[in-house]
Structures are given as structure tokens and as C-alpha cells.
Amino acid sequence: MEHQNAWLSYEKDDQEKLQVLCEKYKQYLDWGKTERECVRYTIRLAKEAGYRDIKEVIRNGEILEPGDRVYVVNMEKAVALFQIGRRGLEEGMNILGAHIDSPRIDVKQNPLYELDSFAYLDTHYYGGIKKYQWVTTPLAIHGTVVKKDGTAVKVCIGEQEEDPVFVITDILVHLSAMQMEKKASEVIEGEKLDLLIGNCPIPEEKEDAVKKNVLRLLEEAYGIEEADFYSAELEIVPAGKARDCGFDRSMILGYGQDDRICAFTSLEAMLAMQETDKTLCCLLVDKEEIGSVGATGMASRFFENAVAELVALTEGESELKVRRTLQNSRMLSSDVSAAYDPMFAEVFEKRSAAFFGRGMSFNKFTGSRGKNGSNDANAEFIADIRRIMDEAKTAYQFAELGRVDVGGGGTIAYLTANYGMEVIDSGVAVLNMHAPYEVSSKADIYEAVKGYRAFLKNA
Ligand code: MN
Ligand code: MN
């Protein structure tokens, strides 16, 4: 079998479209560094493409017609877009799914303290991270503080040129003899991932003068007091924008590409769709990195409820029709895949690794230790996917996450598979997944959009 390098197939026109697309992608990363920001930005793009909030349709007592476009938001952290098809919903939808939460460091609920004239925010990391990667790098704080009266204060510090940034310190190499003997998992311990946020005391204060100064500044800038941290969701993420990577600008280096690279490419395909026979859906969910739990994760009933609303607004309320719609649907459940890294060749099995520049990556199964916890896509469905991708002249590859028994991972595919629908894991491969800055291939982004478009149109 020959594996084609997508770059070699591009005409000048492709090269230009690819660069334009990747500029949009970098903006999507910059504007959506948290799940809430990502939902807000997604809705902005959806509205520009003619999507309306389903609540508005319900409130007006309207019904939905073929070609209509609506979105359903879940607690500002997950969103589903639908484009109504000409055929009945019962015949199933073509669904693109991805997640929009990323590994990061969250601020605790009693976070603020002073130690030896330094003020810190205490943290608890979110998702699987190598803790030692998050020290000595500029960090920003993004999030929401909700005050007792219900007003929400949006926070975003560290992204503008003139903003201050924050940092988690590491010990200097000169005094690291003991640290260097430790295992990588213990080099930086979880409780030492606290964020350095101040060093200047209020002159007249005897105790906690630096902490009090920080509180004074927070009061001035945001009108918040210490107890407001109880009802805050503050996320610490790498500061700064996504960048082109390499002399040839063939790659992108940026935070949160797991899984906004799949969210963006799915959304991009969705927003450009003309009217189709089948109803289309783009589903972006939260909490994948900690097991898809909670009201905003894929394990919640949110999606099912959204489909029930859709059925009611098109053909009239029917529980059976909801079940048929879900069961007859087909889905590309997208998440990043591990790209082959020659520097760490030992953890890959080269025949089943995803390579940069070979396009979208499909995983028949994921899981670990004997495919445990995995969805396992049906051969019949995969055959049809191959037909669709080949007809669209899209580059794609079949891969697996690393060597057998080296590790593994899960996605949201097994959850939607519970409805009895055909679903396969797919997505874009990245280097150093879950690190503060991940690397992706522009060619793979370009091919993914082509692939998603073909799936929406022809599945
Ligand atoms: Mn992940
Ligand atoms: Mn992921």
C-alpha cells in the first residue's frame, strides 16, 4: 500500500486556500482557550452563517423546515448545531462530534495565599498533564467569577501585549541535585503547581500585605472579593497566540489543539454546507478530558434532549422517532490522534501510526490493554467511509494510538454508540498532545475539512 503525502498533491490554489483556512484556525484557537470561550466564538461564527438559537424557534411557535439552521447551547460549555435535511429525521443524521475542553490548570475554591512575601493562587490541574511541562512558561488566567447577586464577571488576563502574565516556578538547576534524581511524575508535584501572582506589599499592612494588595487590585478591576473565588471558574492556560511553526510554515504550534483542531475543522465543514437530504449535526462537548462526565459532558442527556426538541419541531413529538433518529445516525467522533514522532519512535508501531501530512486519521478502535473501553467501528461502516473519502479525493489514514500495551486513551465515540448508531473515531494527529503547546500539520487540517464535508454530504 502506498501512503501519499498530501503536500505533494497541492496546486497553487490549494496552497492558498490552506493558508487562509489555517489563519482562521489560529484565530479559533486564540478566541477559544476555554470551553466557554470556544462556545461563545462558535455561536458567533454560526450566527454569521445563518444559525438561530433553538429557544427562539420554540418561543415563536415556529416549525423547522429543510434548510433551517439552529443551535442548542448547554450551560455555555457545549453546543450542538443542526441543519435540517429534506428527508425525515428518522432516517438518521450525519453527525460530526468533537470536544472543546483541553488539559489545563484550574484555580481552587480557596486559592489565594501569601508565603514569604509572594502571593499565589492554589490550583488543581484538569486532565492528563505532564506537570513538569507547565513550569517557567508564561501563563494567562481565563474564566468567569459569578457574584452572589448573579452577575458574572469575565476574566481574561495575560493575552494582550500590555497585560501581565503569571508563572509557576521551578528550582534553579544549580540546586536541583535532589530533584534530578526523581521520577518525571514527581519532579513537580501537583500541590506545587501554584501560580505566582504578586510580590508587592501594601506599606501600612503588617500581615499578608502582598495578598491584601492583590485583593485590592481585584476589587478595583473586577469588583470581586475573596469569597467570590468560591463561585469562580478560573482556568490557567498558556499565554499568547497560536503560531506558524517551521521555516516552511507547514505546521502550527498552539495551546488546546486537543481537541479544538477537530472542533474547528468539523465546524468549518458544517457551516459551509448547502441543503442536503439528511439532517446534519455538529456537536461540540465539554469534559472529555476527565471522562465526559457531568451535565456538559457527552455522558449527559443533553444531546438526546436536543434531538427530541428537533423531532418535536419538525414532525411532532414522538419518543420513538427520537430513538430511531439516533439509532439511524452516522457519526465521525473526532479527537486528536498521536502523530508519529521520530524522536520517540520506540512507543509507536510504524505500520499503524498516524503521520503528519497523510490527512485525517481514522481509528477503528481506541482503548488500552486489549482495546478496553473502546468503541469498535463496524467493517461495513468503515467500507462506506473509505468510499466517501476516496470519491472526495481526501487524504486519510488508518492508525492506532501507540504500540500495544504502551498506553492508550478514550474518546466520546463509545457514548454515542450506545444509541446503536454507526460511529468511528477520527480526527487529526498532533505532536506532544496535552503539552502546553501542541504541534499540528496544516495539510492535515486542510484534508480534515475536505473529509468532514464529504461525510456530511455523502454519508
Ligand atoms: Mn485529550
Ligand atoms: Mn481529546
CSV table of C-alpha atoms and ligand atoms in Angstrom, one decimal:
chain,number,residue,atom,x,y,z
A,1,MET,CA,0.0,0.0,0.0
A,2,GLU,CA,1.2,3.4,-0.8
A,3,HIS,CA,0.8,6.3,1.6
A,4,GLN,CA,0.5,9.6,-0.2
A,5,ASN,CA,1.9,12.9,1.3
A,6,ALA,CA,-0.9,15.4,0.9
A,7,TRP,CA,1.5,18.3,0.3
A,8,LEU,CA,2.6,16.7,-2.9
A,9,SER,CA,-0.9,16.8,-4.3
A,10,TYR,CA,-1.5,20.5,-3.9
A,11,GLU,CA,-1.8,23.0,-6.7
A,12,LYS,CA,-1.2,26.7,-6.1
A,13,ASP,CA,-4.9,27.2,-5.4
A,14,ASP,CA,-4.8,24.5,-2.6
A,15,GLN,CA,-1.8,26.2,-1.1
A,16,GLU,CA,-3.6,29.5,-0.9
A,17,LYS,CA,-6.9,28.0,0.5
A,18,LEU,CA,-4.8,26.1,3.0
A,19,GLN,CA,-3.1,29.2,4.4
A,20,VAL,CA,-6.4,31.1,4.6
A,21,LEU,CA,-8.0,28.2,6.4
A,22,CYS,CA,-5.2,27.9,8.9
A,23,GLU,CA,-5.3,31.6,9.7
A,24,LYS,CA,-9.0,31.1,10.6
A,25,TYR,CA,-8.0,28.1,12.7
A,26,LYS,CA,-5.3,30.0,14.6
A,27,GLN,CA,-8.0,32.6,15.4
A,28,TYR,CA,-10.3,29.9,16.6
A,29,LEU,CA,-7.6,28.7,19.0
A,30,ASP,CA,-6.9,32.3,20.2
A,31,TRP,CA,-10.5,33.2,20.8
A,32,GLY,CA,-11.4,29.9,22.4
A,33,LYS,CA,-8.9,28.9,25.1
A,34,THR,CA,-11.6,27.6,27.5
A,35,GLU,CA,-14.8,25.6,26.7
A,36,ARG,CA,-17.0,28.7,27.5
A,37,GLU,CA,-14.9,31.0,25.2
A,38,CYS,CA,-15.0,28.3,22.5
A,39,VAL,CA,-18.8,28.0,22.7
A,40,ARG,CA,-19.2,31.8,22.5
A,41,TYR,CA,-16.9,32.0,19.5
A,42,THR,CA,-18.6,29.0,17.8
A,43,ILE,CA,-22.0,30.7,18.2
A,44,ARG,CA,-20.7,33.9,16.8
A,45,LEU,CA,-19.5,32.0,13.6
A,46,ALA,CA,-22.7,30.0,13.5
A,47,LYS,CA,-24.9,33.2,13.6
A,48,GLU,CA,-22.8,34.7,10.8
A,49,ALA,CA,-23.7,31.6,8.8
A,50,GLY,CA,-27.4,31.9,9.5
A,51,TYR,CA,-27.9,29.7,12.5
A,52,ARG,CA,-30.5,30.7,15.2
A,53,ASP,CA,-30.9,29.7,18.8
A,54,ILE,CA,-33.5,26.9,19.0
A,55,LYS,CA,-35.0,28.7,22.0
A,56,GLU,CA,-36.1,31.4,19.7
A,57,VAL,CA,-37.8,28.9,17.4
A,58,ILE,CA,-39.6,27.3,20.3
A,59,ARG,CA,-40.6,30.7,21.7
A,60,ASN,CA,-42.1,31.9,18.4
A,61,GLY,CA,-44.0,28.7,18.0
A,62,GLU,CA,-42.3,28.1,14.6
A,63,ILE,CA,-41.7,24.8,13.0
A,64,LEU,CA,-38.4,23.8,11.3
A,65,GLU,CA,-38.2,23.3,7.5
A,66,PRO,CA,-35.5,21.7,5.3
A,67,GLY,CA,-32.5,24.0,5.1
A,68,ASP,CA,-33.2,25.7,8.5
A,69,ARG,CA,-30.2,26.1,10.8
A,70,VAL,CA,-30.4,26.0,14.6
A,71,TYR,CA,-28.1,25.6,17.5
A,72,VAL,CA,-28.6,24.4,21.0
A,73,VAL,CA,-26.4,25.6,23.9
A,74,ASN,CA,-25.8,23.7,27.1
A,75,MET,CA,-24.7,25.8,30.0
A,76,GLU,CA,-22.3,27.9,27.9
A,77,LYS,CA,-20.0,24.9,27.8
A,78,ALA,CA,-21.3,22.6,25.0
A,79,VAL,CA,-23.2,23.3,21.8
A,80,ALA,CA,-24.9,21.4,19.0
A,81,LEU,CA,-25.6,22.8,15.5
A,82,PHE,CA,-28.2,21.3,13.3
A,83,GLN,CA,-29.1,21.8,9.6
A,84,ILE,CA,-32.5,20.3,8.8
A,85,GLY,CA,-32.4,17.9,5.8
A,86,ARG,CA,-35.1,17.2,3.1
A,87,ARG,CA,-35.7,13.7,4.4
A,88,GLY,CA,-37.3,12.8,7.8
A,89,LEU,CA,-35.1,12.9,10.9
A,90,GLU,CA,-36.0,9.2,11.4
A,91,GLU,CA,-33.7,8.3,8.6
A,92,GLY,CA,-30.8,9.4,10.7
A,93,MET,CA,-28.4,12.4,10.8
A,94,ASN,CA,-24.8,12.7,9.7
A,95,ILE,CA,-23.0,13.9,12.9
A,96,LEU,CA,-19.6,15.4,13.5
A,97,GLY,CA,-18.6,15.4,17.1
A,98,ALA,CA,-15.6,16.8,19.0
A,99,HIS,CA,-14.7,18.1,22.4
A,100,ILE,CA,-13.7,21.7,23.3
A,101,ASP,CA,-12.2,21.3,26.8
A,102,SER,CA,-8.5,20.9,27.0
A,103,PRO,CA,-6.0,20.0,29.7
A,104,ARG,CA,-5.1,23.0,31.8
A,105,ILE,CA,-4.6,24.1,35.4
A,106,ASP,CA,-7.7,25.2,37.4
A,107,VAL,CA,-7.8,27.6,40.3
A,108,LYS,CA,-9.1,26.1,43.5
A,109,GLN,CA,-12.0,27.5,45.5
A,110,ASN,CA,-9.9,28.8,48.4
A,111,PRO,CA,-7.0,29.7,46.3
A,112,LEU,CA,-5.4,33.0,47.5
A,113,TYR,CA,-2.5,32.8,50.0
A,114,GLU,CA,0.8,34.5,50.8
A,115,LEU,CA,4.0,32.8,51.6
A,116,ASP,CA,7.2,34.6,52.4
A,117,SER,CA,6.1,37.8,50.6
A,118,PHE,CA,4.9,36.0,47.5
A,119,ALA,CA,1.2,35.8,46.7
A,120,TYR,CA,-0.1,32.6,45.0
A,121,LEU,CA,-3.2,31.0,43.6
A,122,ASP,CA,-3.6,27.4,44.7
A,123,THR,CA,-4.5,25.1,41.8
A,124,HIS,CA,-5.7,21.6,40.8
A,125,TYR,CA,-4.9,20.5,37.3
A,126,TYR,CA,-7.5,19.4,34.9
A,127,GLY,CA,-7.0,16.4,32.6
A,128,GLY,CA,-3.8,14.4,32.0
A,129,ILE,CA,-0.8,16.6,32.0
A,130,LYS,CA,3.0,16.1,32.5
A,131,LYS,CA,3.2,18.6,35.3
A,132,TYR,CA,6.8,19.4,34.7
A,133,GLN,CA,5.9,20.9,31.3
A,134,TRP,CA,3.8,23.7,32.9
A,135,VAL,CA,6.5,25.5,34.9
A,136,THR,CA,8.6,28.5,33.8
A,137,THR,CA,6.3,29.4,30.9
A,138,PRO,CA,4.1,32.5,30.6
A,139,LEU,CA,0.5,31.7,31.7
A,140,ALA,CA,-2.8,33.5,31.4
A,141,ILE,CA,-6.0,33.4,33.5
A,142,HIS,CA,-9.3,32.9,31.7
A,143,GLY,CA,-12.7,32.4,33.3
A,144,THR,CA,-15.8,33.5,35.0
A,145,VAL,CA,-16.5,34.8,38.5
A,146,VAL,CA,-20.2,34.8,39.5
A,147,LYS,CA,-21.0,37.1,42.3
A,148,LYS,CA,-23.8,36.3,44.8
A,149,ASP,CA,-26.2,38.7,43.1
A,150,GLY,CA,-25.8,36.6,39.9
A,151,THR,CA,-23.7,39.0,37.9
A,152,ALA,CA,-20.9,37.2,36.0
A,153,VAL,CA,-17.5,38.8,35.6
A,154,LYS,CA,-15.5,37.6,32.7
A,155,VAL,CA,-11.8,37.4,33.3
A,156,CYS,CA,-9.0,37.2,30.7
A,157,ILE,CA,-5.6,38.4,31.8
A,158,GLY,CA,-2.3,37.7,30.0
A,159,GLU,CA,-3.3,37.7,26.3
A,160,GLN,CA,-2.9,41.4,25.4
A,161,GLU,CA,0.6,42.8,24.7
A,162,GLU,CA,0.3,45.1,27.7
A,163,ASP,CA,-1.2,42.5,30.1
A,164,PRO,CA,0.9,41.0,32.9
A,165,VAL,CA,1.3,37.2,32.7
A,166,PHE,CA,1.8,34.6,35.5
A,167,VAL,CA,4.2,31.8,36.1
A,168,ILE,CA,4.7,28.6,38.0
A,169,THR,CA,8.3,28.4,39.2
A,170,ASP,CA,10.8,25.6,39.1
A,171,ILE,CA,14.0,25.3,41.1
A,172,LEU,CA,17.2,26.5,39.5
A,173,VAL,CA,19.5,23.8,38.1
A,174,HIS,CA,22.3,24.7,40.5
A,175,LEU,CA,20.2,23.4,43.4
A,176,SER,CA,18.5,20.5,41.6
A,177,ALA,CA,20.7,17.6,42.6
A,178,MET,CA,17.9,16.1,44.6
A,179,GLN,CA,15.1,16.9,42.1
A,180,MET,CA,17.0,15.4,39.2
A,181,GLU,CA,17.1,12.1,40.9
A,182,LYS,CA,13.2,12.0,41.0
A,183,LYS,CA,10.9,10.2,38.6
A,184,ALA,CA,9.3,12.6,36.0
A,185,SER,CA,5.9,12.2,37.6
A,186,GLU,CA,7.3,13.5,40.9
A,187,VAL,CA,9.7,16.2,39.6
A,188,ILE,CA,6.9,18.8,40.0
A,189,GLU,CA,4.2,17.6,42.4
A,190,GLY,CA,0.5,18.6,42.0
A,191,GLU,CA,0.4,20.8,45.1
A,192,LYS,CA,3.5,22.7,43.8
A,193,LEU,CA,1.7,23.8,40.6
A,194,ASP,CA,0.7,27.1,42.4
A,195,LEU,CA,0.6,30.2,40.4
A,196,LEU,CA,2.8,33.2,41.3
A,197,ILE,CA,0.7,36.3,41.2
A,198,GLY,CA,2.3,39.1,43.2
A,199,ASN,CA,5.2,40.3,45.3
A,200,CYS,CA,4.4,44.0,46.3
A,201,PRO,CA,3.1,44.7,49.8
A,202,ILE,CA,0.7,47.4,50.9
A,203,PRO,CA,3.1,49.6,53.2
A,204,GLU,CA,0.8,50.0,56.2
A,205,GLU,CA,-0.2,46.3,56.4
A,206,LYS,CA,1.6,44.1,58.9
A,207,GLU,CA,0.2,40.7,57.9
A,208,ASP,CA,-0.4,39.2,54.4
A,209,ALA,CA,0.4,42.6,52.9
A,210,VAL,CA,1.1,41.2,49.4
A,211,LYS,CA,-2.1,39.1,49.4
A,212,LYS,CA,-4.1,42.1,50.5
A,213,ASN,CA,-2.6,44.2,47.7
A,214,VAL,CA,-3.7,41.6,45.2
A,215,LEU,CA,-7.2,41.6,46.7
A,216,ARG,CA,-7.3,45.4,46.5
A,217,LEU,CA,-6.4,45.2,42.8
A,218,LEU,CA,-9.0,42.5,42.1
A,219,GLU,CA,-11.6,44.7,43.9
A,220,GLU,CA,-10.6,47.7,41.7
A,221,ALA,CA,-10.5,45.9,38.4
A,222,TYR,CA,-13.4,43.4,38.8
A,223,GLY,CA,-15.4,44.4,41.9
A,224,ILE,CA,-14.7,40.9,43.4
A,225,GLU,CA,-13.8,39.9,46.9
A,226,GLU,CA,-12.0,36.9,48.3
A,227,ALA,CA,-15.2,34.8,48.9
A,228,ASP,CA,-16.1,35.2,45.2
A,229,PHE,CA,-13.5,32.6,44.4
A,230,TYR,CA,-16.0,30.1,45.7
A,231,SER,CA,-18.2,30.7,42.7
A,232,ALA,CA,-15.5,31.1,40.2
A,233,GLU,CA,-14.2,29.0,37.3
A,234,LEU,CA,-10.8,30.3,36.6
A,235,GLU,CA,-8.6,28.3,34.1
A,236,ILE,CA,-4.8,28.8,33.8
A,237,VAL,CA,-3.6,28.3,30.2
A,238,PRO,CA,-0.5,29.2,28.2
A,239,ALA,CA,-0.4,32.9,27.4
A,240,GLY,CA,-0.2,34.1,23.8
A,241,LYS,CA,-1.3,33.2,20.3
A,242,ALA,CA,-1.0,30.1,18.1
A,243,ARG,CA,1.9,30.5,15.7
A,244,ASP,CA,3.1,29.1,12.4
A,245,CYS,CA,5.8,26.5,13.0
A,246,GLY,CA,8.8,25.8,10.8
A,247,PHE,CA,10.8,27.7,8.2
A,248,ASP,CA,8.3,26.4,5.6
A,249,ARG,CA,5.3,27.4,7.9
A,250,SER,CA,3.9,23.9,7.3
A,251,MET,CA,2.8,23.4,10.9
A,252,ILE,CA,1.0,25.2,13.8
A,253,LEU,CA,2.2,25.4,17.3
A,254,GLY,CA,-0.5,26.3,19.8
A,255,TYR,CA,-2.4,25.6,23.0
A,256,GLY,CA,-5.6,23.5,23.1
A,257,GLN,CA,-5.4,21.8,19.7
A,258,ASP,CA,-6.7,18.7,21.5
A,259,ASP,CA,-9.5,18.9,20.5
A,260,ARG,CA,-10.2,22.3,19.0
A,261,ILE,CA,-8.4,21.2,15.9
A,262,CYS,CA,-11.3,18.7,15.3
A,263,ALA,CA,-13.9,21.1,16.6
A,264,PHE,CA,-12.8,23.8,14.2
A,265,THR,CA,-12.5,21.6,11.1
A,266,SER,CA,-15.8,20.0,11.8
A,267,LEU,CA,-17.5,23.4,12.3
A,268,GLU,CA,-15.8,24.8,9.2
A,269,ALA,CA,-17.2,21.9,7.1
A,270,MET,CA,-20.7,22.2,8.8
A,271,LEU,CA,-21.1,26.0,8.3
A,272,ALA,CA,-20.3,25.7,4.6
A,273,MET,CA,-22.9,23.0,3.8
A,274,GLN,CA,-25.7,23.6,1.3
A,275,GLU,CA,-29.1,22.0,1.8
A,276,THR,CA,-28.8,18.2,2.0
A,277,ASP,CA,-31.1,15.2,2.1
A,278,LYS,CA,-30.1,14.2,5.6
A,279,THR,CA,-30.1,16.4,8.7
A,280,LEU,CA,-26.6,17.4,9.7
A,281,CYS,CA,-25.2,17.9,13.1
A,282,CYS,CA,-22.0,19.3,14.6
A,283,LEU,CA,-21.7,18.5,18.3
A,284,LEU,CA,-19.1,20.1,20.5
A,285,VAL,CA,-18.9,18.9,24.1
A,286,ASP,CA,-17.1,19.6,27.3
A,287,LYS,CA,-15.4,17.4,30.0
A,288,GLU,CA,-13.9,14.8,27.6
A,289,GLU,CA,-10.5,15.2,29.3
A,290,ILE,CA,-11.9,14.0,32.6
A,291,GLY,CA,-14.2,11.2,31.3
A,292,SER,CA,-17.1,13.0,29.6
A,293,VAL,CA,-18.9,13.3,33.0
A,294,GLY,CA,-21.3,15.9,34.3
A,295,ALA,CA,-24.1,17.9,32.7
A,296,THR,CA,-21.9,19.3,29.9
A,297,GLY,CA,-20.0,16.1,29.1
A,298,MET,CA,-21.1,13.6,26.4
A,299,ALA,CA,-22.4,11.2,29.0
A,300,SER,CA,-25.2,13.6,29.9
A,301,ARG,CA,-28.7,13.6,28.2
A,302,PHE,CA,-28.1,17.0,26.6
A,303,PHE,CA,-27.7,15.7,23.1
A,304,GLU,CA,-30.6,13.3,23.3
A,305,ASN,CA,-32.8,16.1,24.7
A,306,ALA,CA,-31.7,18.4,21.8
A,307,VAL,CA,-32.7,15.8,19.3
A,308,ALA,CA,-36.0,15.4,21.0
A,309,GLU,CA,-36.6,19.1,20.6
A,310,LEU,CA,-35.7,18.8,16.9
A,311,VAL,CA,-38.1,16.0,16.3
A,312,ALA,CA,-40.9,17.9,18.0
A,313,LEU,CA,-40.1,21.0,15.9
A,314,THR,CA,-40.1,19.1,12.6
A,315,GLU,CA,-42.5,16.1,12.8
A,316,GLY,CA,-44.2,16.4,16.1
A,317,GLU,CA,-43.3,15.0,19.5
A,318,SER,CA,-42.5,11.3,19.4
A,319,GLU,CA,-40.2,9.3,21.7
A,320,LEU,CA,-40.0,6.5,19.2
A,321,LYS,CA,-38.9,8.9,16.5
A,322,VAL,CA,-36.2,10.3,18.7
A,323,ARG,CA,-34.8,6.8,19.2
A,324,ARG,CA,-35.0,6.0,15.5
A,325,THR,CA,-33.3,9.3,14.7
A,326,LEU,CA,-30.4,8.5,17.0
A,327,GLN,CA,-30.1,4.8,16.0
A,328,ASN,CA,-30.1,5.5,12.3
A,329,SER,CA,-27.5,8.3,12.6
A,330,ARG,CA,-23.9,8.0,11.5
A,331,MET,CA,-21.1,9.8,13.3
A,332,LEU,CA,-17.5,10.8,13.0
A,333,SER,CA,-16.4,11.1,16.6
A,334,SER,CA,-13.3,13.2,16.3
A,335,ASP,CA,-10.4,13.6,18.6
A,336,VAL,CA,-6.8,14.1,18.1
A,337,SER,CA,-4.6,11.2,17.4
A,338,ALA,CA,-0.9,10.7,18.4
A,339,ALA,CA,1.3,11.7,15.5
A,340,TYR,CA,4.3,9.6,14.8
A,341,ASP,CA,7.3,11.3,16.4
A,342,PRO,CA,10.7,10.0,15.2
A,343,MET,CA,12.3,11.3,18.4
A,344,PHE,CA,10.2,8.8,20.3
A,345,ALA,CA,9.9,6.0,17.7
A,346,GLU,CA,10.0,3.3,20.4
A,347,VAL,CA,6.4,4.0,21.5
A,348,PHE,CA,4.9,3.7,18.1
A,349,GLU,CA,4.3,0.8,15.8
A,350,LYS,CA,5.1,2.4,12.5
A,351,ARG,CA,2.6,0.4,10.3
A,352,SER,CA,-0.3,1.7,12.5
A,353,ALA,CA,0.9,5.2,13.4
A,354,ALA,CA,-0.6,8.4,12.1
A,355,PHE,CA,1.8,10.5,10.1
A,356,PHE,CA,1.8,14.3,9.5
A,357,GLY,CA,0.8,15.2,6.0
A,358,ARG,CA,-1.2,12.0,5.3
A,359,GLY,CA,-4.6,13.6,6.1
A,360,MET,CA,-7.3,12.7,8.6
A,361,SER,CA,-6.7,9.7,10.8
A,362,PHE,CA,-9.3,7.1,11.4
A,363,ASN,CA,-9.1,4.7,14.4
A,364,LYS,CA,-11.3,1.6,14.2
A,365,PHE,CA,-10.8,1.3,17.9
A,366,THR,CA,-9.1,3.1,20.8
A,367,GLY,CA,-8.8,1.9,24.4
A,368,SER,CA,-5.9,0.2,26.1
A,369,ARG,CA,-4.9,-3.3,27.3
A,370,GLY,CA,-6.8,-5.3,24.8
A,371,LYS,CA,-9.0,-2.4,23.4
A,372,ASN,CA,-10.6,-1.9,26.8
A,373,GLY,CA,-13.2,0.8,27.0
A,374,SER,CA,-13.3,1.3,23.3
A,375,ASN,CA,-15.9,1.8,20.6
A,376,ASP,CA,-15.0,-0.6,17.7
A,377,ALA,CA,-16.4,0.7,14.4
A,378,ASN,CA,-18.1,-1.9,12.1
A,379,ALA,CA,-16.3,-3.0,8.9
A,380,GLU,CA,-19.4,-2.2,6.9
A,381,PHE,CA,-19.4,1.4,8.1
A,382,ILE,CA,-15.7,1.7,7.5
A,383,ALA,CA,-16.0,0.5,4.0
A,384,ASP,CA,-18.5,3.2,3.3
A,385,ILE,CA,-16.2,5.8,4.9
A,386,ARG,CA,-13.4,4.7,2.5
A,387,ARG,CA,-15.7,5.1,-0.4
A,388,ILE,CA,-16.7,8.6,0.7
A,389,MET,CA,-13.2,9.7,1.3
A,390,ASP,CA,-11.8,8.3,-1.9
A,391,GLU,CA,-14.6,9.9,-4.0
A,392,ALA,CA,-13.8,13.2,-2.4
A,393,LYS,CA,-10.1,12.7,-3.1
A,394,THR,CA,-9.3,13.3,0.5
A,395,ALA,CA,-6.1,12.1,2.1
A,396,TYR,CA,-6.7,9.8,5.1
A,397,GLN,CA,-5.0,7.1,7.1
A,398,PHE,CA,-5.9,4.4,9.5
A,399,ALA,CA,-4.0,4.4,12.7
A,400,GLU,CA,-3.8,3.4,16.3
A,401,LEU,CA,-2.6,5.3,19.4
A,402,GLY,CA,0.8,3.9,20.0
A,403,ARG,CA,2.2,0.4,20.4
A,404,VAL,CA,0.0,-2.3,22.0
A,405,ASP,CA,0.2,-2.1,25.9
A,406,VAL,CA,2.3,1.1,25.9
A,407,GLY,CA,-0.7,3.2,26.9
A,408,GLY,CA,-3.9,4.3,25.3
A,409,GLY,CA,-6.9,6.6,25.6
A,410,GLY,CA,-10.6,7.1,25.2
A,411,THR,CA,-12.9,9.4,23.4
A,412,ILE,CA,-16.7,10.2,23.2
A,413,ALA,CA,-17.4,7.5,20.5
A,414,TYR,CA,-18.5,4.8,22.9
A,415,LEU,CA,-21.1,7.1,24.4
A,416,THR,CA,-23.0,7.9,21.1
A,417,ALA,CA,-22.5,4.3,20.1
A,418,ASN,CA,-24.8,3.5,23.0
A,419,TYR,CA,-27.7,4.7,20.9
A,420,GLY,CA,-27.0,2.0,18.4
A,421,MET,CA,-25.6,4.4,15.7
A,422,GLU,CA,-22.6,3.8,13.5
A,423,VAL,CA,-19.7,5.7,14.8
A,424,ILE,CA,-16.0,5.7,14.2
A,425,ASP,CA,-13.1,7.6,15.9
A,426,SER,CA,-11.5,10.0,13.6
A,427,GLY,CA,-9.5,13.2,13.7
A,428,VAL,CA,-6.2,15.0,13.2
A,429,ALA,CA,-2.9,13.8,14.6
A,430,VAL,CA,-0.8,16.1,16.8
A,431,LEU,CA,2.7,16.0,18.2
A,432,ASN,CA,3.2,16.4,22.0
A,433,MET,CA,-0.5,16.1,22.8
A,434,HIS,CA,-1.6,17.6,26.2
A,435,ALA,CA,1.6,19.7,26.4
A,436,PRO,CA,1.2,23.5,26.8
A,437,TYR,CA,1.9,23.9,23.1
A,438,GLU,CA,0.9,21.1,20.7
A,439,VAL,CA,2.0,20.8,17.1
A,440,SER,CA,-0.2,20.1,14.1
A,441,SER,CA,0.2,19.8,10.3
A,442,LYS,CA,-1.6,22.4,8.1
A,443,ALA,CA,-2.1,19.8,5.4
A,444,ASP,CA,-4.0,17.6,7.8
A,445,ILE,CA,-6.2,20.5,8.8
A,446,TYR,CA,-7.0,21.1,5.2
A,447,GLU,CA,-7.7,17.5,4.5
A,448,ALA,CA,-9.9,17.1,7.6
A,449,VAL,CA,-12.2,19.9,6.4
A,450,LYS,CA,-12.5,18.2,3.0
A,451,GLY,CA,-13.2,14.9,4.7
A,452,TYR,CA,-15.8,16.2,7.0
A,453,ARG,CA,-17.6,18.0,4.2
A,454,ALA,CA,-17.6,14.8,2.2
A,455,PHE,CA,-19.0,12.9,5.1
A,456,LEU,CA,-21.8,15.4,5.8
A,457,LYS,CA,-22.8,15.4,2.1
A,458,ASN,CA,-22.5,11.7,1.3
A,459,ALA,CA,-22.8,9.5,4.4
B,1,MN,MN,-7.0,14.8,25.4
B,2,MN,MN,-9.1,14.7,23.0
